[in-house]
Amino acid sequence: MTAGQNRIPVNLDYAASTPMRAEALLAQREYDDSELAGVNPNSLHSLGRKAAARLEVARREIARSFGARVRPSEIILTNGGTEANQLALLGLAEGARQRDRMRNRVIVSAIEHDSILDNLPLLRAAGFTVDLVQPCRAGYIEPAALVELLGDDVALVSIMVANNETGVVQPIRELAAAAHTVGALFHTDAIQGYLHIPLDAAELGVDAMSVAAHKIGGPVASGALYVKTRTPLRPRIFGGGQEAGRRAGTQDLRTQLAFAAAARTLAPHVAQERTTLQALSDKLYATLTAHPRIHATMGDYAQADRLPGMVSIYIDGMDSEELIIKLDAAGFEVSAGSACSSGSMDPSHVLSAMGIGREQALGALRISFDDRVNPSDLDEFAQTLLSIVGAA
């Protein structure tokens, strides 16, 4: 089918956001029907104490999804992944400098999400020097490249678990270990990889890790930041003392219950779903890159460590916007890269950092899905895209 008017659109842009899972929706309905609906968990009366207790149950479930050894007290509940990233980037850097005034440098990768990169001016305004570590052509940060930039003046290193445009997974364990050799803190933005690949904050050796609920079928405007015990952190929001003084503001119990339900649903099946989705993405890569004008952004996709439900390609001689419009007309919703930068006419900063030329980067597409995908929709998408490219 090449005309999308008579079909339900197929959403293949799950890396941007996902529909809420039934378990998360049920958690919200149960909250709405309960005596705790609208109750402030910081109130001293009996309903307030019940709400506080229920919030801590949700916090424990979210903590468990970060790894078996993560304590509930190490989880800060936030209003989404962007806030979690900003709190980590600015709060950890300032916390490290308060502990050691000589630590006035921060290192981040050149392929970070805008929720990291767009906050770098705030770091510079606060007196920090910022260095960017570049990826290799395959899209990941090599530990040796980070080591070259490290020194005793580094307060914080922040490198994402998996890139939100290419899906390439970073060697976080090795990168964190390198940062720790010079006494620097290490934060990882795990928003794209959380509960899509096995992740254990303690085993990775990171000091902080941020996630967002809407990438796993939870609600929008709900996130969390893991901060390892005794890690210095300067809060960014003041006025109420919630979250043990680390993030002021009344907690949204309804949202966090839905977040916990989504995490509880996915956590036991991460490895199994990764295998299933890896096979689907491998098949899609193979079908598409058989065309001489379609290329995987990271080069040899079969050798790349990547997220299982993401396919990242560029198409010679075609523009992303044109491709997205034609695919949309055929009933398939995809993106050119990060949804947060979708209005930009500039090539992706991620692909540019990887050494992909401007013309090629302007022809990039990101196809993303999770365990709810219909495999036949992927097959039909592939044939639709090939027909568009072949006719161009």
mmCIF file of C-alpha atoms in Angstrom:
data_model
loop_
_atom_site.group_PDB
_atom_site.id
_atom_site.type_symbol
_atom_site.label_atom_id
_atom_site.label_comp_id
_atom_site.label_asym_id
_atom_site.label_seq_id
_atom_site.Cartn_x
_atom_site.Cartn_y
_atom_site.Cartn_z
ATOM 1 C CA MET A 1 0.000 0.000 0.000
ATOM 2 C CA THR A 2 1.497 3.341 -1.018
ATOM 3 C CA ALA A 3 -1.341 5.667 -0.052
ATOM 4 C CA GLY A 4 -1.711 6.294 3.647
ATOM 5 C CA GLN A 5 -5.157 7.848 3.613
ATOM 6 C CA ASN A 6 -6.987 4.540 4.112
ATOM 7 C CA ARG A 7 -4.812 3.071 6.837
ATOM 8 C CA ILE A 8 -4.040 3.779 10.457
ATOM 9 C CA PRO A 9 -0.626 5.504 10.593
ATOM 10 C CA VAL A 10 2.211 3.255 11.708
ATOM 11 C CA ASN A 11 4.261 5.019 14.365
ATOM 12 C CA LEU A 12 7.933 4.167 13.854
ATOM 13 C CA ASP A 13 9.225 7.078 15.930
ATOM 14 C CA TYR A 14 9.298 5.464 19.362
ATOM 15 C CA ALA A 15 12.734 6.923 20.123
ATOM 16 C CA ALA A 16 10.964 10.296 20.348
ATOM 17 C CA SER A 17 8.170 9.081 22.634
ATOM 18 C CA THR A 18 6.034 6.007 23.129
ATOM 19 C CA PRO A 19 2.347 5.311 23.768
ATOM 20 C CA MET A 20 1.577 4.593 27.390
ATOM 21 C CA ARG A 21 1.413 0.931 28.327
ATOM 22 C CA ALA A 22 -1.776 -0.606 29.678
ATOM 23 C CA GLU A 23 -0.136 -1.146 33.065
ATOM 24 C CA ALA A 24 0.774 2.549 33.351
ATOM 25 C CA LEU A 25 -2.709 3.653 32.338
ATOM 26 C CA LEU A 26 -4.228 1.279 34.898
ATOM 27 C CA ALA A 27 -1.993 2.689 37.633
ATOM 28 C CA GLN A 28 -3.249 6.178 36.837
ATOM 29 C CA ARG A 29 -6.896 5.090 36.830
ATOM 30 C CA GLU A 30 -6.506 3.326 40.151
ATOM 31 C CA TYR A 31 -4.930 6.443 41.615
ATOM 32 C CA ASP A 32 -7.732 8.643 40.271
ATOM 33 C CA ASP A 33 -10.319 6.363 41.902
ATOM 34 C CA SER A 34 -8.508 6.133 45.232
ATOM 35 C CA GLU A 35 -8.628 8.221 48.371
ATOM 36 C CA LEU A 36 -5.126 9.480 47.552
ATOM 37 C CA ALA A 37 -6.163 11.339 44.398
ATOM 38 C CA GLY A 38 -4.854 14.900 44.673
ATOM 39 C CA VAL A 39 -3.285 14.363 48.095
ATOM 40 C CA ASN A 40 0.053 16.040 48.762
ATOM 41 C CA PRO A 41 2.545 13.374 49.927
ATOM 42 C CA ASN A 42 4.268 16.032 52.072
ATOM 43 C CA SER A 43 1.205 16.705 54.246
ATOM 44 C CA LEU A 44 1.274 15.505 57.851
ATOM 45 C CA HIS A 45 -2.301 14.234 58.035
ATOM 46 C CA SER A 46 -3.155 10.572 57.571
ATOM 47 C CA LEU A 47 -3.892 10.780 53.837
ATOM 48 C CA GLY A 48 -0.653 12.689 53.306
ATOM 49 C CA ARG A 49 1.271 9.980 55.125
ATOM 50 C CA LYS A 50 -0.440 7.287 53.037
ATOM 51 C CA ALA A 51 0.461 9.169 49.866
ATOM 52 C CA ALA A 52 4.058 9.486 51.039
ATOM 53 C CA ALA A 53 4.209 5.756 51.736
ATOM 54 C CA ARG A 54 2.818 4.983 48.290
ATOM 55 C CA LEU A 55 5.355 7.325 46.693
ATOM 56 C CA GLU A 56 8.151 5.407 48.403
ATOM 57 C CA VAL A 57 6.778 2.126 47.021
ATOM 58 C CA ALA A 58 6.976 3.643 43.540
ATOM 59 C CA ARG A 59 10.492 4.904 44.267
ATOM 60 C CA ARG A 60 11.586 1.402 45.319
ATOM 61 C CA GLU A 61 10.215 -0.087 42.105
ATOM 62 C CA ILE A 62 11.954 2.555 39.997
ATOM 63 C CA ALA A 63 15.180 2.036 41.941
ATOM 64 C CA ARG A 64 14.999 -1.702 41.266
ATOM 65 C CA SER A 65 14.906 -0.992 37.522
ATOM 66 C CA PHE A 66 18.310 0.723 37.845
ATOM 67 C CA GLY A 67 19.859 -2.445 39.284
ATOM 68 C CA ALA A 68 19.479 -4.784 42.236
ATOM 69 C CA ARG A 69 21.939 -2.869 44.420
ATOM 70 C CA VAL A 70 20.472 0.603 43.830
ATOM 71 C CA ARG A 71 18.861 2.042 46.957
ATOM 72 C CA PRO A 72 15.597 3.992 46.870
ATOM 73 C CA SER A 73 17.398 6.852 48.625
ATOM 74 C CA GLU A 74 19.660 7.139 45.573
ATOM 75 C CA ILE A 75 16.708 7.978 43.278
ATOM 76 C CA ILE A 76 15.620 11.585 42.741
ATOM 77 C CA LEU A 77 12.233 11.849 41.041
ATOM 78 C CA THR A 78 12.130 14.603 38.405
ATOM 79 C CA ASN A 79 9.772 16.203 35.917
ATOM 80 C CA GLY A 80 11.285 14.298 32.994
ATOM 81 C CA GLY A 81 14.596 13.384 31.438
ATOM 82 C CA THR A 82 15.626 16.918 30.489
ATOM 83 C CA GLU A 83 15.417 18.056 34.099
ATOM 84 C CA ALA A 84 17.286 14.956 35.256
ATOM 85 C CA ASN A 85 20.075 15.691 32.773
ATOM 86 C CA GLN A 86 20.346 19.337 33.754
ATOM 87 C CA LEU A 87 20.385 18.487 37.457
ATOM 88 C CA ALA A 88 23.135 15.943 36.856
ATOM 89 C CA LEU A 89 25.267 18.130 34.607
ATOM 90 C CA LEU A 90 25.152 21.328 36.640
ATOM 91 C CA GLY A 91 24.551 19.845 40.073
ATOM 92 C CA LEU A 92 27.348 17.290 39.933
ATOM 93 C CA ALA A 93 29.861 19.709 38.417
ATOM 94 C CA GLU A 94 29.199 22.284 41.118
ATOM 95 C CA GLY A 95 29.129 19.610 43.805
ATOM 96 C CA ALA A 96 32.534 18.322 42.726
ATOM 97 C CA ARG A 97 33.975 21.849 42.650
ATOM 98 C CA GLN A 98 32.623 22.629 46.105
ATOM 99 C CA ARG A 99 34.531 19.579 47.363
ATOM 100 C CA ASP A 100 37.709 20.489 45.456
ATOM 101 C CA ARG A 101 38.038 24.064 44.151
ATOM 102 C CA MET A 102 40.637 22.972 41.567
ATOM 103 C CA ARG A 103 38.068 20.918 39.665
ATOM 104 C CA ASN A 104 36.741 23.442 37.182
ATOM 105 C CA ARG A 105 36.558 21.445 33.951
ATOM 106 C CA VAL A 106 33.758 19.307 32.487
ATOM 107 C CA ILE A 107 33.998 16.816 29.604
ATOM 108 C CA VAL A 108 30.991 15.763 27.556
ATOM 109 C CA SER A 109 30.762 13.905 24.276
ATOM 110 C CA ALA A 110 30.065 15.728 21.013
ATOM 111 C CA ILE A 111 27.109 13.393 20.364
ATOM 112 C CA GLU A 112 25.091 14.171 23.492
ATOM 113 C CA HIS A 113 21.403 15.064 23.417
ATOM 114 C CA ASP A 114 20.489 18.755 23.346
ATOM 115 C CA SER A 115 19.377 18.502 26.985
ATOM 116 C CA ILE A 116 23.095 18.215 27.771
ATOM 117 C CA LEU A 117 24.665 20.342 25.037
ATOM 118 C CA ASP A 118 22.273 23.283 25.388
ATOM 119 C CA ASN A 119 23.224 23.596 29.067
ATOM 120 C CA LEU A 120 26.950 23.961 28.395
ATOM 121 C CA PRO A 121 26.697 27.778 28.293
ATOM 122 C CA LEU A 122 25.376 27.666 31.862
ATOM 123 C CA LEU A 123 28.421 25.650 32.892
ATOM 124 C CA ARG A 124 30.739 28.165 31.238
ATOM 125 C CA ALA A 125 28.889 31.050 32.880
ATOM 126 C CA ALA A 126 29.457 29.317 36.228
ATOM 127 C CA GLY A 127 33.204 29.311 35.590
ATOM 128 C CA PHE A 128 33.751 25.844 34.138
ATOM 129 C CA THR A 129 35.792 25.029 31.064
ATOM 130 C CA VAL A 130 34.053 22.500 28.814
ATOM 131 C CA ASP A 131 35.795 20.040 26.482
ATOM 132 C CA LEU A 132 34.052 17.892 23.866
ATOM 133 C CA VAL A 133 35.293 14.364 23.254
ATOM 134 C CA GLN A 134 34.703 13.253 19.669
ATOM 135 C CA PRO A 135 33.325 9.865 18.552
ATOM 136 C CA CYS A 136 34.997 7.490 16.129
ATOM 137 C CA ARG A 137 33.449 6.946 12.699
ATOM 138 C CA ALA A 138 31.391 4.046 14.098
ATOM 139 C CA GLY A 139 29.624 6.461 16.448
ATOM 140 C CA TYR A 140 31.039 5.658 19.882
ATOM 141 C CA ILE A 141 33.508 7.327 22.227
ATOM 142 C CA GLU A 142 36.734 5.367 22.461
ATOM 143 C CA PRO A 143 38.134 5.259 26.015
ATOM 144 C CA ALA A 144 41.539 6.339 24.705
ATOM 145 C CA ALA A 145 40.004 9.524 23.299
ATOM 146 C CA LEU A 146 38.593 10.364 26.736
ATOM 147 C CA VAL A 147 41.856 9.559 28.500
ATOM 148 C CA GLU A 148 43.641 12.166 26.347
ATOM 149 C CA LEU A 149 41.405 14.885 27.802
ATOM 150 C CA LEU A 150 41.393 13.777 31.441
ATOM 151 C CA GLY A 151 43.293 15.541 34.199
ATOM 152 C CA ASP A 152 43.148 16.313 37.902
ATOM 153 C CA ASP A 153 41.101 19.442 37.162
ATOM 154 C CA VAL A 154 38.116 17.523 35.730
ATOM 155 C CA ALA A 155 35.005 17.716 37.897
ATOM 156 C CA LEU A 156 32.618 15.696 35.738
ATOM 157 C CA VAL A 157 32.438 13.547 32.626
ATOM 158 C CA SER A 158 29.003 13.071 31.017
ATOM 159 C CA ILE A 159 28.553 10.550 28.190
ATOM 160 C CA MET A 160 25.256 8.956 27.150
ATOM 161 C CA VAL A 161 24.511 5.224 27.314
ATOM 162 C CA ALA A 162 23.252 5.072 23.738
ATOM 163 C CA ASN A 163 22.877 7.746 21.124
ATOM 164 C CA ASN A 164 19.331 8.905 20.477
ATOM 165 C CA GLU A 165 19.879 9.278 16.709
ATOM 166 C CA THR A 166 22.068 6.329 15.736
ATOM 167 C CA GLY A 167 21.307 3.907 18.577
ATOM 168 C CA VAL A 168 25.028 3.197 19.014
ATOM 169 C CA VAL A 169 25.784 2.000 22.564
ATOM 170 C CA GLN A 170 28.755 3.573 24.318
ATOM 171 C CA PRO A 171 31.381 1.666 26.378
ATOM 172 C CA ILE A 172 30.168 3.241 29.608
ATOM 173 C CA ARG A 173 31.898 0.887 32.033
ATOM 174 C CA GLU A 174 35.328 1.637 30.521
ATOM 175 C CA LEU A 175 34.636 5.363 30.195
ATOM 176 C CA ALA A 176 33.492 5.661 33.820
ATOM 177 C CA ALA A 177 36.537 3.759 35.037
ATOM 178 C CA ALA A 178 38.806 6.134 33.089
ATOM 179 C CA ALA A 179 37.120 9.193 34.621
ATOM 180 C CA HIS A 180 37.517 7.767 38.096
ATOM 181 C CA THR A 181 41.284 7.322 37.660
ATOM 182 C CA VAL A 182 41.627 11.108 37.928
ATOM 183 C CA GLY A 183 38.957 11.481 40.612
ATOM 184 C CA ALA A 184 36.273 12.901 38.308
ATOM 185 C CA LEU A 185 32.582 12.114 38.666
ATOM 186 C CA PHE A 186 30.822 10.283 35.826
ATOM 187 C CA HIS A 187 27.224 10.803 34.690
ATOM 188 C CA THR A 188 25.439 8.945 31.929
ATOM 189 C CA ASP A 189 22.260 9.961 30.137
ATOM 190 C CA ALA A 190 20.512 6.581 29.882
ATOM 191 C CA ILE A 191 17.226 7.988 28.605
ATOM 192 C CA GLN A 192 17.371 6.213 25.246
ATOM 193 C CA GLY A 193 18.785 2.906 26.480
ATOM 194 C CA TYR A 194 16.855 2.506 29.744
ATOM 195 C CA LEU A 195 14.979 -0.812 29.837
ATOM 196 C CA HIS A 196 15.797 -1.423 26.163
ATOM 197 C CA ILE A 197 19.170 -2.989 26.959
ATOM 198 C CA PRO A 198 20.356 -4.468 30.273
ATOM 199 C CA LEU A 199 21.723 -1.660 32.453
ATOM 200 C CA ASP A 200 22.878 -1.828 36.059
ATOM 201 C CA ALA A 201 24.086 1.470 37.498
ATOM 202 C CA ALA A 202 26.296 -0.228 40.088
ATOM 203 C CA GLU A 203 27.903 -2.586 37.583
ATOM 204 C CA LEU A 204 28.517 0.253 35.140
ATOM 205 C CA GLY A 205 30.303 2.127 37.921
ATOM 206 C CA VAL A 206 28.600 5.459 37.216
ATOM 207 C CA ASP A 207 27.992 8.141 39.824
ATOM 208 C CA ALA A 208 24.729 9.309 38.260
ATOM 209 C CA MET A 209 22.301 8.070 35.612
ATOM 210 C CA SER A 210 19.225 9.820 34.217
ATOM 211 C CA VAL A 211 16.122 8.236 32.663
ATOM 212 C CA ALA A 212 12.689 9.262 31.363
ATOM 213 C CA ALA A 213 9.411 7.379 31.650
ATOM 214 C CA HIS A 214 7.939 8.284 28.256
ATOM 215 C CA LYS A 215 10.606 6.313 26.393
ATOM 216 C CA ILE A 216 9.360 3.038 27.938
ATOM 217 C CA GLY A 217 5.584 3.461 27.792
ATOM 218 C CA GLY A 218 5.269 5.572 30.901
ATOM 219 C CA PRO A 219 3.897 9.110 31.139
ATOM 220 C CA VAL A 220 5.462 12.264 29.756
ATOM 221 C CA ALA A 221 6.905 14.695 32.323
ATOM 222 C CA SER A 222 8.212 11.931 34.551
ATOM 223 C CA GLY A 223 11.847 10.997 35.054
ATOM 224 C CA ALA A 224 14.435 10.009 37.591
ATOM 225 C CA LEU A 225 18.073 10.622 38.392
ATOM 226 C CA TYR A 226 20.162 8.001 40.169
ATOM 227 C CA VAL A 227 22.867 9.613 42.307
ATOM 228 C CA LYS A 228 25.221 7.234 44.076
ATOM 229 C CA THR A 229 25.354 7.633 47.843
ATOM 230 C CA ARG A 230 27.852 10.268 49.012
ATOM 231 C CA THR A 231 28.144 11.784 45.534
ATOM 232 C CA PRO A 232 28.253 15.587 45.872
ATOM 233 C CA LEU A 233 25.265 17.285 44.216
ATOM 234 C CA ARG A 234 24.180 20.912 44.360
ATOM 235 C CA PRO A 235 20.394 21.215 43.866
ATOM 236 C CA ARG A 236 19.031 23.383 41.056
ATOM 237 C CA ILE A 237 15.471 23.922 42.325
ATOM 238 C CA PHE A 238 14.842 25.275 45.814
ATOM 239 C CA GLY A 239 11.721 25.867 47.877
ATOM 240 C CA GLY A 240 10.188 22.999 49.788
ATOM 241 C CA GLY A 241 12.865 20.460 50.615
ATOM 242 C CA GLN A 242 11.301 17.536 48.766
ATOM 243 C CA GLU A 243 13.433 14.636 47.486
ATOM 244 C CA ALA A 244 15.696 14.891 50.544
ATOM 245 C CA GLY A 245 16.396 18.523 49.696
ATOM 246 C CA ARG A 246 17.785 17.679 46.265
ATOM 247 C CA ARG A 247 14.792 18.663 44.122
ATOM 248 C CA ALA A 248 12.097 20.952 45.514
ATOM 249 C CA GLY A 249 8.497 20.783 44.335
ATOM 250 C CA THR A 250 5.467 18.683 45.215
ATOM 251 C CA GLN A 251 5.872 15.193 43.782
ATOM 252 C CA ASP A 252 3.305 14.044 41.227
ATOM 253 C CA LEU A 253 2.293 10.741 42.787
ATOM 254 C CA ARG A 254 -0.052 9.851 39.924
ATOM 255 C CA THR A 255 2.718 10.173 37.340
ATOM 256 C CA GLN A 256 5.326 8.338 39.384
ATOM 257 C CA LEU A 257 2.956 5.424 40.015
ATOM 258 C CA ALA A 258 2.480 5.087 36.256
ATOM 259 C CA PHE A 259 6.261 5.328 35.727
ATOM 260 C CA ALA A 260 6.822 2.580 38.294
ATOM 261 C CA ALA A 261 4.193 0.373 36.636
ATOM 262 C CA ALA A 262 5.868 0.682 33.234
ATOM 263 C CA ALA A 263 9.287 -0.054 34.722
ATOM 264 C CA ARG A 264 7.959 -3.034 36.682
ATOM 265 C CA THR A 265 6.391 -4.429 33.510
ATOM 266 C CA LEU A 266 9.506 -4.147 31.338
ATOM 267 C CA ALA A 267 12.354 -4.892 33.734
ATOM 268 C CA PRO A 268 12.064 -8.726 33.821
ATOM 269 C CA HIS A 269 12.010 -9.034 30.025
ATOM 270 C CA VAL A 270 14.761 -6.677 28.837
ATOM 271 C CA ALA A 271 17.191 -9.355 27.641
ATOM 272 C CA GLN A 272 14.498 -11.380 25.892
ATOM 273 C CA GLU A 273 12.995 -8.371 24.124
ATOM 274 C CA ARG A 274 16.449 -7.191 23.090
ATOM 275 C CA THR A 275 17.017 -10.462 21.240
ATOM 276 C CA THR A 276 13.653 -10.275 19.502
ATOM 277 C CA LEU A 277 13.982 -6.641 18.468
ATOM 278 C CA GLN A 278 17.616 -7.070 17.405
ATOM 279 C CA ALA A 279 16.517 -9.674 14.881
ATOM 280 C CA LEU A 280 13.846 -7.312 13.516
ATOM 281 C CA SER A 281 16.247 -4.387 13.220
ATOM 282 C CA ASP A 282 18.925 -6.590 11.625
ATOM 283 C CA LYS A 283 16.419 -7.695 9.005
ATOM 284 C CA LEU A 284 15.365 -4.106 8.314
ATOM 285 C CA TYR A 285 18.975 -2.948 8.027
ATOM 286 C CA ALA A 286 19.761 -5.811 5.640
ATOM 287 C CA THR A 287 16.738 -5.095 3.441
ATOM 288 C CA LEU A 288 17.353 -1.350 3.237
ATOM 289 C CA THR A 289 21.138 -1.293 2.865
ATOM 290 C CA ALA A 290 20.946 -3.774 -0.009
ATOM 291 C CA HIS A 291 19.948 -0.694 -2.018
ATOM 292 C CA PRO A 292 23.143 1.012 -3.259
ATOM 293 C CA ARG A 293 22.016 4.467 -2.106
ATOM 294 C CA ILE A 294 21.009 3.508 1.451
ATOM 295 C CA HIS A 295 23.691 3.282 4.141
ATOM 296 C CA ALA A 296 23.782 2.565 7.874
ATOM 297 C CA THR A 297 25.065 5.680 9.622
ATOM 298 C CA MET A 298 27.529 3.739 11.774
ATOM 299 C CA GLY A 299 29.003 1.781 8.863
ATOM 300 C CA ASP A 300 28.923 -1.949 9.519
ATOM 301 C CA TYR A 301 25.671 -2.277 11.461
ATOM 302 C CA ALA A 302 26.240 -6.005 12.050
ATOM 303 C CA GLN A 303 29.359 -5.277 14.107
ATOM 304 C CA ALA A 304 27.953 -2.311 16.004
ATOM 305 C CA ASP A 305 26.770 -2.478 19.605
ATOM 306 C CA ARG A 306 23.433 -0.691 19.217
ATOM 307 C CA LEU A 307 19.941 -0.375 20.592
ATOM 308 C CA PRO A 308 17.715 -3.178 19.328
ATOM 309 C CA GLY A 309 14.714 -1.101 18.237
ATOM 310 C CA MET A 310 16.453 1.617 16.250
ATOM 311 C CA VAL A 311 17.567 1.739 12.621
ATOM 312 C CA SER A 312 19.655 4.727 11.523
ATOM 313 C CA ILE A 313 20.353 5.289 7.826
ATOM 314 C CA TYR A 314 21.145 7.989 5.296
ATOM 315 C CA ILE A 315 20.134 8.023 1.655
ATOM 316 C CA ASP A 316 22.325 9.447 -1.081
ATOM 317 C CA GLY A 317 20.762 12.223 -3.133
ATOM 318 C CA MET A 318 17.610 12.622 -1.049
ATOM 319 C CA ASP A 319 16.575 15.032 1.674
ATOM 320 C CA SER A 320 15.201 13.886 5.033
ATOM 321 C CA GLU A 321 12.271 16.272 4.932
ATOM 322 C CA GLU A 322 11.179 15.017 1.514
ATOM 323 C CA LEU A 323 11.487 11.408 2.657
ATOM 324 C CA ILE A 324 9.527 12.009 5.869
ATOM 325 C CA ILE A 325 6.691 13.725 3.978
ATOM 326 C CA LYS A 326 6.454 10.931 1.403
ATOM 327 C CA LEU A 327 6.551 8.238 4.070
ATOM 328 C CA ASP A 328 3.934 10.112 6.084
ATOM 329 C CA ALA A 329 1.665 10.198 3.025
ATOM 330 C CA ALA A 330 2.123 6.431 2.769
ATOM 331 C CA GLY A 331 1.162 5.994 6.432
ATOM 332 C CA PHE A 332 4.556 5.650 8.135
ATOM 333 C CA GLU A 333 5.816 8.050 10.810
ATOM 334 C CA VAL A 334 9.606 8.325 11.146
ATOM 335 C CA SER A 335 12.047 11.118 11.959
ATOM 336 C CA ALA A 336 15.318 12.522 10.670
ATOM 337 C CA GLY A 337 16.980 12.231 14.068
ATOM 338 C CA SER A 338 16.290 13.812 17.430
ATOM 339 C CA ALA A 339 12.678 14.982 17.686
ATOM 340 C CA CYS A 340 13.924 17.820 19.894
ATOM 341 C CA SER A 341 15.780 19.301 16.882
ATOM 342 C CA SER A 342 13.296 18.400 14.164
ATOM 343 C CA GLY A 343 12.751 22.019 13.099
ATOM 344 C CA SER A 344 16.409 22.572 12.252
ATOM 345 C CA MET A 345 17.634 22.679 8.653
ATOM 346 C CA ASP A 346 21.204 22.021 9.760
ATOM 347 C CA PRO A 347 22.678 18.536 9.504
ATOM 348 C CA SER A 348 22.658 16.441 12.671
ATOM 349 C CA HIS A 349 25.442 17.378 15.062
ATOM 350 C CA VAL A 350 25.748 13.674 15.849
ATOM 351 C CA LEU A 351 26.312 12.591 12.255
ATOM 352 C CA SER A 352 28.618 15.539 11.619
ATOM 353 C CA ALA A 353 30.728 14.588 14.649
ATOM 354 C CA MET A 354 30.948 11.039 13.265
ATOM 355 C CA GLY A 355 32.485 12.398 10.056
ATOM 356 C CA ILE A 356 29.444 12.023 7.810
ATOM 357 C CA GLY A 357 29.326 14.773 5.167
ATOM 358 C CA ARG A 358 26.679 17.467 5.127
ATOM 359 C CA GLU A 359 24.815 16.188 2.057
ATOM 360 C CA GLN A 360 24.691 12.633 3.389
ATOM 361 C CA ALA A 361 23.639 13.788 6.885
ATOM 362 C CA LEU A 362 20.773 15.806 5.392
ATOM 363 C CA GLY A 363 19.397 12.536 4.020
ATOM 364 C CA ALA A 364 19.259 10.752 7.375
ATOM 365 C CA LEU A 365 16.290 8.795 8.731
ATOM 366 C CA ARG A 366 15.684 7.209 12.133
ATOM 367 C CA ILE A 367 13.239 4.307 12.365
ATOM 368 C CA SER A 368 12.448 3.257 15.939
ATOM 369 C CA PHE A 369 10.068 0.839 17.641
ATOM 370 C CA ASP A 370 9.685 -1.330 20.727
ATOM 371 C CA ASP A 371 8.223 -4.723 21.653
ATOM 372 C CA ARG A 372 4.761 -3.630 20.522
ATOM 373 C CA VAL A 373 5.762 -3.371 16.849
ATOM 374 C CA ASN A 374 4.037 -5.498 14.212
ATOM 375 C CA PRO A 375 6.825 -7.162 12.162
ATOM 376 C CA SER A 376 4.690 -7.019 9.020
ATOM 377 C CA ASP A 377 4.547 -3.227 9.385
ATOM 378 C CA LEU A 378 8.345 -3.142 9.261
ATOM 379 C CA ASP A 379 8.334 -5.233 6.091
ATOM 380 C CA GLU A 380 5.765 -2.964 4.481
ATOM 381 C CA PHE A 381 7.702 0.114 5.563
ATOM 382 C CA ALA A 382 10.882 -1.246 3.980
ATOM 383 C CA GLN A 383 9.176 -1.882 0.660
ATOM 384 C CA THR A 384 7.556 1.571 0.748
ATOM 385 C CA LEU A 385 10.881 3.312 1.389
ATOM 386 C CA LEU A 386 12.630 1.281 -1.302
ATOM 387 C CA SER A 387 9.948 2.246 -3.792
ATOM 388 C CA ILE A 388 10.368 5.922 -2.892
ATOM 389 C CA VAL A 389 14.144 5.768 -3.214
ATOM 390 C CA GLY A 390 13.968 3.721 -6.400
ATOM 391 C CA ALA A 391 11.611 6.188 -8.032
ATOM 392 C CA ALA A 392 13.657 9.216 -7.063
#
